[in-house]
Each structure stands twice: as C-alpha cells, then as structure tokens.
C-alpha cells in the first residue's frame, strides 16, 4: 500500500501524546543532546546509521526516536513505558507490526512525527507521511502522487521571512503539513489553511493538535478558490512552484504552464489583502530569451502593492531538470525512462524559450500608494534568519523615501544601523583607498560601495545633526563647495537608507 493511500490517525489523544513526548524530552533540543551534532545533522542528509547507533540504549527517548523518526519497529513493552499505547492504537497513531518476531509483539508509527523548535522556544511537532520528512528516514526520492512532506529548507525559509505581528486573520495557501499555519496561529486570531490535497489538510490538523495550537479553518481547493470574497492581513504560501512538464507530484508540481501558477498567486494577491497587509511567497520563475527577468517579475506585482523580490539562486535548465528528476527518484529508474523524462523537461523549456530558472522570495504589502515601490534584486549571499523584522523595516523605509524629496532628505536626521563595519580596499601603502565598502553583519548582510564622502557621512550619523548640516561640515573639511555637495549626495543617502545602512530618526 502506498503512503498516499494509508489511513491517517485522528487527532484524538493528541494532547496525551504531546504530554508523553515532552515528558521524554522528545524535542529539538533533546534530540541534539541524545544524538550528538554529527548524527543529528546526518539525518538532514537522509543518513540514518549514526542515529541508529546513538539509539541502541534502552531509554525512553531512544525508543521514540526509533519509532517516529527512524520508522523502526519497537517492542511493545518499551513503547508502553513512555506512551499510552492502547489509546494511540485506537486513534491510529500507532499500529501493530505484523511482521515482528517479538514474542509480545512490536509497534510501528503510522506517521512521521518530528520535533520542531518554534521561534520563541516552543516545542512543536510536524506530522507528515512516513519517509517524507525532508531529511527523514526515507529521504528524498520515494515520493508519489498525494504524499505530504514534512519540513524542509523552503518551509523554514518562508517562515523566517514572514513579518510577525498581531493580526486578525492569516491565510496559508497550500498548507502541506501545516508549518506555516502553525507559525501564524501564534499571532493571528483566525487562521485559514487551504490545500488541493485533502490529505494535507488532515496532516495540518494533526500538526496543530500535536503542537498544542488552536485548530485552523481548513478548506480544500486550488489557489484562492476556497476563499473567494474574503480578505486577510497576512497571506503566506510555499506553493507547488516547480516548473515541470505536467503535474506528477501534487506537493511540488503546479500543473500550470511554465511559471503561471506563481504568477497567478502573486498577481491576484492584492484582491485578498487588507490595507497594510503582507503576502509572502516562495517562487520559481523563468528566465526567457529576449526578456529581462526583473521586468517579468515586475509585471506580476498588483497595482496597489509595494513589492520586494529577491532572487536567491539561478539554475540553467539542465541543472534544474536534474534536481527535480532526482527529487522524484527518477535517477533510480530504468535509464531509458529517465532519459525520456529528461527529454520531456528540456522540450518544455525549449518550447517556452526558457534558458534558466530563478528561485527566491516575493513579498507584497498592500499600501494603496499612487506610486508603489517595487524592488527586484539578486542577492545569493548568506543572510541571517529570521528576517521578518528586516522585511517589515524595509517597507517602512520605502514609505519614508516615497514621502521625502531631496530637500526633506537633507533636513532629516539619520543614524548608522547596528553592526555596520567599514572596509577600505586598495593597494598596500597607498595614501587613499580605491573604494570604501560598508558591510552589515545582521539581517541581509549587505555590502555596498561608497565614496569617501558617503563613508564619512555614514560614520558620523548618530541622529543629532541633520543630513544637510553634516554635509556642510564635510564640505568644509575637504574643501568642496557645500552647494554642490548637497546637490550630489542625496542619491547616495537614499540608497543607504533603502538598503538599511542608515535609519531615519525623529520621524
């Protein structure tokens, strides 16, 4: 029987199961302490041997790791020492292993239960299909239509970039195993979660129940179909964004041509956002011959929304096809079948004039501004998660810049952001550097070149003097005409504010 057709447990007895798991320290911290860092990180690579070695003992936590993470059968007596076995058998969380040679029988888990640490130290659990937790015992490569995956890098990335503040309503489109709905439940009065796959909705209910979170309004359907005529303060979606020939796998393949699914999600978001609301998406997009990818994405942005779009990675079409063929396990099939499917991917890309595929984040904020701010950039470098506050502050600075012309900018007061350092680049022994770089050690960890005036200006910004007065002082020091300096510097100040090196104060 395939994963997708296996019956799922009910949420009955989720509270007692949660209590037992916590009592045995079956948490993210507890796992790290038991397994050790090498075995713990090996699980993320789908390597289970180190974890199996680390759980040879008789402890309760070792039994739970084998049962729920490694999907090993465990003698009933060992399980009964830590879990309410009869109740969990009745509600379907556990099942008897009919192949067991144990005299008193053995039990197996019916679902993957994975500890997950919340942003404020909460002990949560993500429930998914057996072998389909990313980094789980089964790993990637066995997936089939209808299965529900656990937490992966994309899931945690989206959770990390989401603006977190108290809201009345939140919408999780394509909820999967429910991680985004779980996060939203911590700061939203009402959470709606949708998915085309009814099995995913049942997993979301299990994840919420086992994590001690309120239940969500779960609705079956595609895209915005289940929530027509409703609006939200927050929308999040880790959609099936893979650009593929057809829709073999529900969890990843959108079933629309090219990047149309991601485009539709973004273009229609403005209709479902309340004023001031945020929408966060992970997406793939095509790099098409004869078209700038930045222009392609700008055309997706709703007219009444500000946008910040960050391209994190680009793959040529062969790399992209190979990545997702491996994800589906096609590299383990008959070579002729693999080659045929590879050909189908390349045919699809060729027909659409696609030369590469980009991956990244798209954040919208419904501002209603007459001239929305749309920033599209490439930033493949390491960042510091979570970035929710960084995202919120980015849009707040766009508001400031939109309402301040150059004269107002010169009258404004600024301070240098925390943990910004200056680097001077040039030949050894040279009297002056070739250029100066300001670098952030927090958030996006940006680096930007500035001239000596820009570096000097940023270095003395502590909020006490207006930008104009600082420039006048610099003009006097370097012997420049203060009028000319005031005329040419606002563009540099504007860039430093936009990128978060300088922060407006006193507004």
CSV table of C-alpha atoms in Angstrom, one decimal:
chain,number,residue,atom,x,y,z
A,1,UNK,CA,0.0,0.0,0.0
A,2,UNK,CA,1.4,3.4,-0.9
A,3,UNK,CA,1.9,6.3,1.5
A,4,UNK,CA,-0.7,8.3,-0.2
A,5,UNK,CA,-3.4,5.7,0.4
A,6,UNK,CA,-2.6,4.8,4.0
A,7,UNK,CA,-5.2,5.8,6.6
A,8,UNK,CA,-4.3,8.7,8.9
A,9,UNK,CA,-4.7,8.8,12.6
A,10,UNK,CA,-7.3,11.0,14.2
A,11,UNK,CA,-6.4,14.0,16.4
A,12,UNK,CA,-7.9,12.1,19.3
A,13,UNK,CA,-5.4,11.6,22.1
A,14,UNK,CA,-3.1,14.2,20.5
A,15,UNK,CA,-2.9,16.0,23.9
A,16,UNK,CA,-1.9,12.9,25.8
A,17,UNK,CA,0.6,12.0,23.1
A,18,UNK,CA,2.1,15.5,23.3
A,19,UNK,CA,2.4,15.3,27.1
A,20,UNK,CA,4.2,11.9,26.8
A,21,UNK,CA,6.6,13.2,24.1
A,22,UNK,CA,7.5,16.2,26.1
A,23,UNK,CA,7.9,14.1,29.2
A,24,UNK,CA,10.5,12.0,27.4
A,25,UNK,CA,12.3,15.2,26.1
A,26,UNK,CA,11.4,14.3,22.5
A,27,UNK,CA,12.2,17.8,21.5
A,28,UNK,CA,14.6,19.5,19.1
A,29,UNK,CA,17.0,20.2,22.0
A,30,UNK,CA,16.5,16.7,23.4
A,31,UNK,CA,17.3,15.1,20.1
A,32,UNK,CA,20.5,17.1,19.7
A,33,UNK,CA,21.7,16.1,23.2
A,34,UNK,CA,20.9,12.4,22.6
A,35,UNK,CA,22.2,12.0,19.1
A,36,UNK,CA,25.1,14.5,19.1
A,37,UNK,CA,25.6,17.0,16.4
A,38,UNK,CA,27.1,14.6,13.8
A,39,UNK,CA,24.2,12.2,13.9
A,40,UNK,CA,21.7,15.0,14.2
A,41,UNK,CA,22.9,16.7,11.1
A,42,UNK,CA,23.3,13.4,9.3
A,43,UNK,CA,19.5,12.9,9.5
A,44,UNK,CA,19.2,16.1,7.4
A,45,UNK,CA,21.2,14.3,4.7
A,46,UNK,CA,18.9,11.2,4.9
A,47,UNK,CA,21.6,9.2,6.6
A,48,UNK,CA,20.2,7.2,9.5
A,49,UNK,CA,23.1,4.9,10.5
A,50,UNK,CA,24.6,7.4,13.0
A,51,UNK,CA,21.2,7.9,14.7
A,52,UNK,CA,20.6,4.2,14.8
A,53,UNK,CA,23.9,3.7,16.6
A,54,UNK,CA,23.1,6.5,19.0
A,55,UNK,CA,19.8,5.0,20.0
A,56,UNK,CA,20.9,1.5,20.9
A,57,UNK,CA,20.2,2.1,24.5
A,58,UNK,CA,17.1,1.3,26.5
A,59,UNK,CA,16.0,4.9,27.3
A,60,UNK,CA,12.5,6.3,26.5
A,61,UNK,CA,13.9,9.0,24.2
A,62,UNK,CA,15.9,6.4,22.2
A,63,UNK,CA,12.7,4.4,21.7
A,64,UNK,CA,10.7,7.4,20.5
A,65,UNK,CA,13.5,8.4,18.0
A,66,UNK,CA,13.5,4.9,16.6
A,67,UNK,CA,9.7,4.8,16.4
A,68,UNK,CA,8.8,8.2,15.0
A,69,UNK,CA,12.0,9.5,13.3
A,70,UNK,CA,13.7,6.3,12.1
A,71,UNK,CA,10.5,4.4,11.5
A,72,UNK,CA,11.8,1.3,13.1
A,73,UNK,CA,9.5,-1.2,14.9
A,74,UNK,CA,9.9,-1.1,18.7
A,75,UNK,CA,9.0,-3.8,21.2
A,76,UNK,CA,5.6,-3.1,22.7
A,77,UNK,CA,6.9,-3.2,26.2
A,78,UNK,CA,9.4,-0.4,25.5
A,79,UNK,CA,6.7,1.8,23.9
A,80,UNK,CA,4.3,1.2,26.8
A,81,UNK,CA,6.9,2.5,29.2
A,82,UNK,CA,6.5,6.0,27.6
A,83,UNK,CA,3.3,6.2,25.6
A,84,UNK,CA,-0.4,5.4,26.2
A,85,UNK,CA,-0.3,2.5,23.8
A,86,UNK,CA,-4.0,1.5,23.9
A,87,UNK,CA,-5.2,5.0,23.2
A,88,UNK,CA,-2.7,5.6,20.4
A,89,UNK,CA,-3.6,2.3,18.8
A,90,UNK,CA,-7.3,3.1,18.9
A,91,UNK,CA,-6.7,6.6,17.4
A,92,UNK,CA,-4.3,5.3,14.8
A,93,UNK,CA,-1.0,7.0,15.8
A,94,UNK,CA,0.5,3.5,16.3
A,95,UNK,CA,-0.1,0.1,14.6
A,96,UNK,CA,1.0,-3.4,15.4
A,97,UNK,CA,3.9,-4.7,13.3
A,98,UNK,CA,2.5,-7.9,11.8
A,99,UNK,CA,6.0,-9.0,10.7
A,100,UNK,CA,7.5,-8.6,14.1
A,101,UNK,CA,9.3,-11.7,15.6
A,102,UNK,CA,9.0,-10.2,19.1
A,103,UNK,CA,7.2,-12.6,21.5
A,104,UNK,CA,4.9,-9.8,22.8
A,105,UNK,CA,4.7,-8.0,19.5
A,106,UNK,CA,6.2,-4.8,18.3
A,107,UNK,CA,4.7,-1.4,17.3
A,108,UNK,CA,5.4,0.9,14.5
A,109,UNK,CA,4.4,4.6,13.9
A,110,UNK,CA,1.8,5.3,11.2
A,111,UNK,CA,3.1,8.8,10.6
A,112,UNK,CA,6.4,10.7,10.9
A,113,UNK,CA,6.4,12.9,14.0
A,114,UNK,CA,9.3,15.4,14.0
A,115,UNK,CA,10.2,17.8,16.8
A,116,UNK,CA,10.4,21.4,15.6
A,117,UNK,CA,11.6,24.4,17.7
A,118,UNK,CA,9.3,27.5,17.5
A,119,UNK,CA,10.7,31.0,17.3
A,120,UNK,CA,10.3,31.7,21.0
A,121,UNK,CA,11.5,28.2,22.1
A,122,UNK,CA,8.1,26.5,21.7
A,123,UNK,CA,8.2,22.7,21.4
A,124,UNK,CA,6.2,21.9,18.3
A,125,UNK,CA,5.8,18.7,16.2
A,126,UNK,CA,5.4,18.4,12.4
A,127,UNK,CA,3.4,15.4,11.2
A,128,UNK,CA,4.0,14.0,7.7
A,129,UNK,CA,3.9,10.9,5.7
A,130,UNK,CA,6.4,8.1,6.6
A,131,UNK,CA,9.7,8.6,4.9
A,132,UNK,CA,8.7,12.0,3.6
A,133,UNK,CA,10.0,14.3,6.3
A,134,UNK,CA,12.8,16.1,4.5
A,135,UNK,CA,15.9,14.6,5.9
A,136,UNK,CA,13.8,11.7,7.4
A,137,UNK,CA,14.5,8.0,7.3
A,138,UNK,CA,13.1,7.6,3.8
A,139,UNK,CA,14.7,10.8,2.4
A,140,UNK,CA,14.0,12.3,-0.9
A,141,UNK,CA,13.4,10.1,-3.9
A,142,UNK,CA,10.4,7.9,-3.0
A,143,UNK,CA,7.7,10.4,-3.4
A,144,UNK,CA,4.5,9.7,-5.2
A,145,UNK,CA,1.2,11.5,-6.0
A,146,UNK,CA,-0.6,12.7,-2.9
A,147,UNK,CA,2.1,12.3,-0.3
A,148,UNK,CA,2.6,15.1,2.2
A,149,UNK,CA,6.1,16.1,3.1
A,150,UNK,CA,7.5,17.4,6.3
A,151,UNK,CA,9.7,20.5,7.0
A,152,UNK,CA,12.4,21.3,4.5
A,153,UNK,CA,14.6,24.3,3.8
A,154,UNK,CA,11.9,26.1,1.7
A,155,UNK,CA,9.5,25.8,4.6
A,156,UNK,CA,11.8,27.3,7.2
A,157,UNK,CA,12.9,30.0,4.8
A,158,UNK,CA,9.3,31.1,4.3
A,159,UNK,CA,8.6,31.0,8.0
A,160,UNK,CA,11.8,33.1,8.6
A,161,UNK,CA,11.0,35.9,6.1
A,162,UNK,CA,7.4,36.3,7.2
A,163,UNK,CA,6.5,39.5,9.1
A,164,UNK,CA,5.3,38.6,12.5
A,165,UNK,CA,2.9,40.9,14.3
A,166,UNK,CA,-0.6,40.5,15.8
A,167,UNK,CA,-3.2,40.3,13.0
A,168,UNK,CA,-6.9,39.4,12.9
A,169,UNK,CA,-6.6,37.0,10.0
A,170,UNK,CA,-4.0,34.9,8.2
A,171,UNK,CA,-4.2,32.6,5.1
A,172,UNK,CA,-1.8,29.7,4.4
A,173,UNK,CA,-2.2,28.7,0.8
A,174,UNK,CA,-1.0,25.2,0.1
A,175,UNK,CA,-0.5,24.3,3.7
A,176,UNK,CA,1.0,20.9,3.3
A,177,UNK,CA,1.9,19.5,6.7
A,178,UNK,CA,0.9,22.8,8.3
A,179,UNK,CA,4.1,24.5,9.4
A,180,UNK,CA,3.1,28.0,8.1
A,181,UNK,CA,-0.4,27.7,9.7
A,182,UNK,CA,1.3,26.7,13.0
A,183,UNK,CA,3.5,29.8,12.9
A,184,UNK,CA,0.6,32.0,12.0
A,185,UNK,CA,-1.5,30.6,14.8
A,186,UNK,CA,0.8,32.3,17.3
A,187,UNK,CA,0.0,35.8,16.2
A,188,UNK,CA,-3.3,35.6,14.2
A,189,UNK,CA,-6.7,35.5,15.7
A,190,UNK,CA,-8.1,33.5,12.8
A,191,UNK,CA,-6.1,31.1,10.5
A,192,UNK,CA,-7.4,29.7,7.3
A,193,UNK,CA,-5.3,26.9,5.6
A,194,UNK,CA,-6.1,25.6,2.2
A,195,UNK,CA,-4.7,22.8,0.0
A,196,UNK,CA,-5.7,21.0,-3.2
A,197,UNK,CA,-4.7,17.7,-1.5
A,198,UNK,CA,-7.3,16.7,1.2
A,199,UNK,CA,-4.7,14.5,2.8
A,200,UNK,CA,-2.6,17.6,3.5
A,201,UNK,CA,-5.4,19.3,5.4
A,202,UNK,CA,-5.7,16.2,7.7
A,203,UNK,CA,-1.9,16.4,8.3
A,204,UNK,CA,-2.2,20.1,9.2
A,205,UNK,CA,-4.9,19.3,11.7
A,206,UNK,CA,-2.6,16.7,13.3
A,207,UNK,CA,0.4,19.1,13.3
A,208,UNK,CA,-1.7,21.8,15.1
A,209,UNK,CA,-3.2,19.4,17.6
A,210,UNK,CA,0.1,17.7,18.5
A,211,UNK,CA,1.8,21.1,18.9
A,212,UNK,CA,-0.9,22.4,21.2
A,213,UNK,CA,-2.1,25.1,18.8
A,214,UNK,CA,-5.6,26.1,18.0
A,215,UNK,CA,-7.3,24.4,15.1
A,216,UNK,CA,-7.4,26.3,11.8
A,217,UNK,CA,-10.2,26.8,9.3
A,218,UNK,CA,-9.2,24.0,6.8
A,219,UNK,CA,-10.5,24.3,3.2
A,220,UNK,CA,-9.9,22.1,0.2
A,221,UNK,CA,-9.2,23.7,-3.2
A,222,UNK,CA,-6.8,25.3,-5.5
A,223,UNK,CA,-5.2,28.8,-5.2
A,224,UNK,CA,-7.6,31.4,-4.0
A,225,UNK,CA,-10.7,29.4,-4.9
A,226,UNK,CA,-11.6,28.3,-1.4
A,227,UNK,CA,-11.5,31.9,0.0
A,228,UNK,CA,-13.3,33.9,-2.7
A,229,UNK,CA,-14.5,37.3,-1.5
A,230,UNK,CA,-12.5,37.1,1.8
A,231,UNK,CA,-9.6,39.3,2.7
A,232,UNK,CA,-6.7,38.8,5.1
A,233,UNK,CA,-4.0,40.7,7.0
A,234,UNK,CA,-1.4,38.1,6.1
A,235,UNK,CA,-1.0,35.6,3.3
A,236,UNK,CA,1.8,33.0,3.1
A,237,UNK,CA,2.4,30.4,0.5
A,238,UNK,CA,5.1,27.8,-0.2
A,239,UNK,CA,3.3,26.7,-3.4
A,240,UNK,CA,4.0,23.8,-5.7
A,241,UNK,CA,6.3,26.1,-7.7
A,242,UNK,CA,8.3,23.6,-9.7
A,243,UNK,CA,8.2,24.3,-13.4
A,244,UNK,CA,7.7,20.9,-14.9
A,245,UNK,CA,6.1,19.1,-17.9
A,246,UNK,CA,2.9,18.1,-16.3
A,247,UNK,CA,1.8,17.6,-12.7
A,248,UNK,CA,3.0,14.3,-11.5
A,249,UNK,CA,3.5,15.2,-7.8
A,250,UNK,CA,0.9,17.4,-6.1
A,251,UNK,CA,3.3,18.7,-3.4
A,252,UNK,CA,5.7,20.3,-5.9
A,253,UNK,CA,4.2,20.5,-9.5
A,254,UNK,CA,1.8,23.3,-10.0
A,255,UNK,CA,0.0,21.8,-13.1
A,256,UNK,CA,0.1,25.1,-15.0
A,257,UNK,CA,2.3,26.0,-17.9
A,258,UNK,CA,5.7,27.5,-17.0
A,259,UNK,CA,5.7,29.8,-14.0
A,260,UNK,CA,2.0,30.6,-14.4
A,261,UNK,CA,1.0,29.3,-11.0
A,262,UNK,CA,3.4,31.6,-9.2
A,263,UNK,CA,2.4,34.5,-11.4
A,264,UNK,CA,-1.3,33.9,-10.7
A,265,UNK,CA,-0.7,33.7,-6.9
A,266,UNK,CA,1.2,37.0,-6.9
A,267,UNK,CA,-1.0,38.9,-9.3
A,268,UNK,CA,-4.2,38.0,-7.5
A,269,UNK,CA,-2.9,38.6,-4.0
A,270,UNK,CA,-3.9,42.2,-3.9
A,271,UNK,CA,-7.6,41.3,-4.1
A,272,UNK,CA,-7.3,39.2,-0.9
A,273,UNK,CA,-5.1,41.5,1.2
A,274,UNK,CA,-6.4,44.1,3.7
A,275,UNK,CA,-4.9,47.5,3.6
A,276,UNK,CA,-1.4,47.3,5.2
A,277,UNK,CA,-1.4,43.5,4.9
A,278,UNK,CA,1.6,41.4,3.8
A,279,UNK,CA,1.8,38.5,1.4
A,280,UNK,CA,4.9,36.2,1.3
A,281,UNK,CA,5.6,33.7,-1.4
A,282,UNK,CA,8.4,31.4,-2.4
A,283,UNK,CA,8.5,31.1,-6.2
A,284,UNK,CA,10.3,29.9,-9.3
A,285,UNK,CA,10.4,32.0,-12.4
A,286,UNK,CA,11.6,31.5,-15.9
A,287,UNK,CA,14.5,33.4,-17.5
A,288,UNK,CA,13.1,33.8,-21.0
A,289,UNK,CA,15.1,34.7,-24.2
A,290,UNK,CA,14.5,38.4,-25.1
A,291,UNK,CA,13.1,39.4,-21.7
A,292,UNK,CA,14.7,40.7,-18.6
A,293,UNK,CA,13.8,38.5,-15.6
A,294,UNK,CA,13.4,41.7,-13.5
A,295,UNK,CA,10.8,43.1,-15.9
A,296,UNK,CA,9.0,39.8,-15.9
A,297,UNK,CA,8.6,39.8,-12.2
A,298,UNK,CA,7.6,43.5,-12.0
A,299,UNK,CA,4.7,42.7,-14.3
A,300,UNK,CA,3.4,40.2,-11.6
A,301,UNK,CA,3.0,42.9,-8.9
A,302,UNK,CA,-0.5,44.0,-8.2
A,303,UNK,CA,-1.0,47.8,-8.9
A,304,UNK,CA,-1.9,48.6,-5.3
A,305,UNK,CA,1.0,46.8,-3.6
A,306,UNK,CA,4.6,47.6,-2.8
A,307,UNK,CA,6.9,44.7,-3.5
A,308,UNK,CA,10.3,43.3,-2.6
A,309,UNK,CA,11.5,40.5,-4.8
A,310,UNK,CA,14.8,38.7,-4.1
A,311,UNK,CA,16.3,36.2,-6.4
A,312,UNK,CA,18.4,33.8,-4.3
A,313,UNK,CA,19.5,31.3,-6.9
A,314,UNK,CA,19.6,30.6,-10.7
A,315,UNK,CA,20.0,27.3,-12.4
A,316,UNK,CA,20.4,26.5,-16.0
A,317,UNK,CA,17.7,24.3,-17.4
A,318,UNK,CA,19.8,21.1,-17.3
A,319,UNK,CA,20.7,21.6,-13.6
A,320,UNK,CA,17.0,22.4,-12.8
A,321,UNK,CA,15.7,19.3,-14.6
A,322,UNK,CA,18.2,17.1,-12.9
A,323,UNK,CA,17.4,18.4,-9.5
A,324,UNK,CA,13.7,17.6,-9.7
A,325,UNK,CA,14.3,14.3,-11.5
A,326,UNK,CA,16.4,13.2,-8.6
A,327,UNK,CA,13.7,14.6,-6.2
A,328,UNK,CA,11.2,12.2,-7.7
A,329,UNK,CA,13.6,9.3,-7.7
A,330,UNK,CA,13.7,9.1,-11.5
A,331,UNK,CA,17.5,8.6,-11.4
A,332,UNK,CA,16.9,5.2,-9.8
A,333,UNK,CA,14.5,4.0,-12.6
A,334,UNK,CA,15.3,2.4,-15.9
A,335,UNK,CA,17.9,4.6,-17.8
A,336,UNK,CA,15.7,4.8,-20.9
A,337,UNK,CA,12.7,6.0,-18.8
A,338,UNK,CA,15.0,8.6,-17.1
A,339,UNK,CA,16.3,9.8,-20.4
A,340,UNK,CA,12.7,10.1,-21.7
A,341,UNK,CA,11.6,12.2,-18.8
A,342,UNK,CA,14.7,14.4,-19.0
A,343,UNK,CA,13.9,15.0,-22.7
A,344,UNK,CA,10.4,16.0,-21.8
A,345,UNK,CA,11.7,18.7,-19.4
A,346,UNK,CA,14.0,20.1,-22.0
A,347,UNK,CA,11.3,20.0,-24.6
A,348,UNK,CA,9.1,22.1,-22.2
A,349,UNK,CA,11.8,24.6,-21.6
A,350,UNK,CA,12.7,24.9,-25.3
A,351,UNK,CA,9.1,25.5,-26.3
A,352,UNK,CA,8.9,28.4,-23.8
A,353,UNK,CA,12.2,29.9,-24.7
A,354,UNK,CA,13.4,29.3,-21.1
A,355,UNK,CA,17.2,29.3,-20.6
A,356,UNK,CA,17.3,29.3,-16.8
A,357,UNK,CA,15.1,29.2,-13.7
A,358,UNK,CA,15.3,31.6,-10.8
A,359,UNK,CA,14.3,30.9,-7.2
A,360,UNK,CA,13.6,33.4,-4.5
A,361,UNK,CA,11.2,35.3,-2.2
A,362,UNK,CA,8.4,37.6,-3.2
A,363,UNK,CA,6.9,39.9,-0.5
A,364,UNK,CA,4.0,42.2,-1.2
A,365,UNK,CA,2.5,44.9,1.1
A,366,UNK,CA,-0.8,46.4,0.2
A,367,UNK,CA,0.0,50.1,0.5
A,368,UNK,CA,-2.5,51.7,-1.9
A,369,UNK,CA,0.2,54.2,-2.8
A,370,UNK,CA,-0.2,56.1,-6.0
A,371,UNK,CA,3.4,55.2,-7.0
A,372,UNK,CA,4.1,51.8,-5.4
A,373,UNK,CA,7.7,50.9,-4.5
A,374,UNK,CA,8.8,47.8,-6.4
A,375,UNK,CA,12.3,46.5,-5.7
A,376,UNK,CA,13.7,43.5,-7.7
A,377,UNK,CA,17.2,42.4,-6.9
A,378,UNK,CA,19.6,39.4,-6.9
A,379,UNK,CA,21.1,38.5,-3.5
A,380,UNK,CA,22.6,35.0,-3.5
A,381,UNK,CA,24.7,35.6,-0.4
A,382,UNK,CA,24.2,34.3,3.2
A,383,UNK,CA,21.6,36.1,5.3
A,384,UNK,CA,20.7,36.0,9.0
A,385,UNK,CA,17.3,34.3,9.6
A,386,UNK,CA,14.7,35.1,10.8
A,387,UNK,CA,14.3,38.1,8.5
A,388,UNK,CA,10.7,39.1,9.4
A,389,UNK,CA,11.7,42.3,11.2
A,390,UNK,CA,14.2,43.1,8.4
A,391,UNK,CA,11.4,42.8,5.8
A,392,UNK,CA,9.0,45.0,7.8
A,393,UNK,CA,11.6,47.6,8.3
A,394,UNK,CA,12.5,47.6,4.6
A,395,UNK,CA,8.9,48.5,3.7
A,396,UNK,CA,8.8,51.2,6.4
A,397,UNK,CA,11.9,52.8,4.9
A,398,UNK,CA,10.3,52.7,1.5
A,399,UNK,CA,7.4,54.7,3.0
A,400,UNK,CA,9.9,57.2,4.3
A,401,UNK,CA,11.7,57.6,1.0
A,402,UNK,CA,8.5,57.9,-1.0
A,403,UNK,CA,7.4,60.9,1.1
A,404,UNK,CA,10.7,62.7,1.3
A,405,UNK,CA,12.2,64.5,-1.7
A,406,UNK,CA,15.8,65.6,-1.7
A,407,UNK,CA,15.2,68.8,0.3
A,408,UNK,CA,13.3,66.8,3.0
A,409,UNK,CA,16.1,64.2,3.0
A,410,UNK,CA,18.7,66.8,3.7
A,411,UNK,CA,16.6,68.2,6.6
A,412,UNK,CA,16.2,64.7,8.0
A,413,UNK,CA,18.2,63.0,10.8
A,414,UNK,CA,19.8,59.6,10.5
A,415,UNK,CA,21.7,57.1,12.5
A,416,UNK,CA,24.0,54.3,11.4
A,417,UNK,CA,22.4,50.9,11.8
A,418,UNK,CA,23.9,48.5,14.4
A,419,UNK,CA,26.7,46.2,13.4
A,420,UNK,CA,27.8,48.0,10.3
A,421,UNK,CA,31.5,48.0,9.6
A,422,UNK,CA,33.7,49.8,7.1
A,423,UNK,CA,36.3,48.2,4.9
A,424,UNK,CA,38.9,50.1,2.8
A,425,UNK,CA,40.0,48.4,-0.4
A,426,UNK,CA,43.2,49.5,-2.2
A,427,UNK,CA,46.8,48.7,-2.8
A,428,UNK,CA,49.1,48.3,0.2
A,429,UNK,CA,50.8,51.6,1.2
A,430,UNK,CA,48.5,53.7,-1.0
A,431,UNK,CA,47.6,57.0,0.6
A,432,UNK,CA,43.9,56.7,-0.3
A,433,UNK,CA,41.8,53.6,-0.7
A,434,UNK,CA,40.4,52.7,-4.2
A,435,UNK,CA,37.0,52.4,-2.7
A,436,UNK,CA,35.2,52.0,0.7
A,437,UNK,CA,32.8,49.3,1.5
A,438,UNK,CA,30.1,49.4,4.2
A,439,UNK,CA,29.1,45.9,5.3
A,440,UNK,CA,26.2,44.7,7.5
A,441,UNK,CA,26.7,41.9,10.0
A,442,UNK,CA,23.0,41.4,10.6
A,443,UNK,CA,19.8,40.8,8.5
A,444,UNK,CA,20.6,40.7,4.8
A,445,UNK,CA,24.3,41.2,5.4
A,446,UNK,CA,24.6,43.6,2.6
A,447,UNK,CA,27.8,45.2,1.3
A,448,UNK,CA,27.8,48.4,-0.7
A,449,UNK,CA,30.5,50.7,-2.2
A,450,UNK,CA,30.5,54.3,-1.1
A,451,UNK,CA,32.8,57.2,-1.8
A,452,UNK,CA,34.8,58.9,0.9
A,453,UNK,CA,32.0,61.5,1.4
A,454,UNK,CA,29.4,58.7,1.8
A,455,UNK,CA,31.7,56.8,4.3
A,456,UNK,CA,32.4,60.0,6.3
A,457,UNK,CA,28.7,60.9,6.3
A,458,UNK,CA,27.6,57.4,7.5
A,459,UNK,CA,30.3,57.4,10.1
A,460,UNK,CA,29.1,60.5,11.9
A,461,UNK,CA,25.3,59.8,11.7
A,462,UNK,CA,24.1,59.5,15.3
A,463,UNK,CA,20.7,61.3,14.9
A,464,UNK,CA,21.9,64.6,16.4
A,465,UNK,CA,22.5,66.6,13.3
A,466,UNK,CA,20.5,66.9,10.1
A,467,UNK,CA,22.0,65.4,6.9
A,468,UNK,CA,22.4,68.9,5.4
A,469,UNK,CA,24.5,70.2,8.4
A,470,UNK,CA,26.7,67.1,8.3
A,471,UNK,CA,27.4,67.6,4.6
A,472,UNK,CA,28.2,71.3,5.2
A,473,UNK,CA,30.8,70.2,7.8
A,474,UNK,CA,32.3,67.6,5.4
A,475,UNK,CA,32.4,70.2,2.6
A,476,UNK,CA,34.4,72.5,4.9
A,477,UNK,CA,36.8,69.7,5.8
A,478,UNK,CA,37.5,68.5,2.3
A,479,UNK,CA,37.4,71.9,0.6
A,480,UNK,CA,34.3,71.3,-1.6
A,481,UNK,CA,31.5,73.7,-2.5
A,482,UNK,CA,28.8,72.8,0.1
A,483,UNK,CA,26.0,73.6,-2.5
A,484,UNK,CA,27.5,71.1,-5.0
A,485,UNK,CA,27.9,68.5,-2.2
A,486,UNK,CA,24.3,68.9,-1.1
A,487,UNK,CA,23.2,68.5,-4.7
A,488,UNK,CA,25.0,65.3,-5.5
A,489,UNK,CA,24.9,63.4,-2.2
A,490,UNK,CA,21.1,62.8,-1.6
A,491,UNK,CA,21.1,59.9,-4.2
A,492,UNK,CA,23.8,58.1,-2.1
A,493,UNK,CA,21.9,58.8,1.1
A,494,UNK,CA,18.7,57.5,-0.4
A,495,UNK,CA,20.5,54.2,-1.4
A,496,UNK,CA,21.9,53.8,2.1
A,497,UNK,CA,18.5,54.3,3.6
A,498,UNK,CA,16.9,51.9,1.2
A,499,UNK,CA,19.4,49.2,1.9
A,500,UNK,CA,19.2,49.7,5.7
A,501,UNK,CA,22.6,51.1,6.4
A,502,UNK,CA,21.1,54.4,7.6
A,503,UNK,CA,17.9,54.6,9.6
A,504,UNK,CA,15.7,57.7,9.8
A,505,UNK,CA,15.2,59.1,13.3
A,506,UNK,CA,12.8,61.6,14.9
A,507,UNK,CA,10.0,61.0,12.4
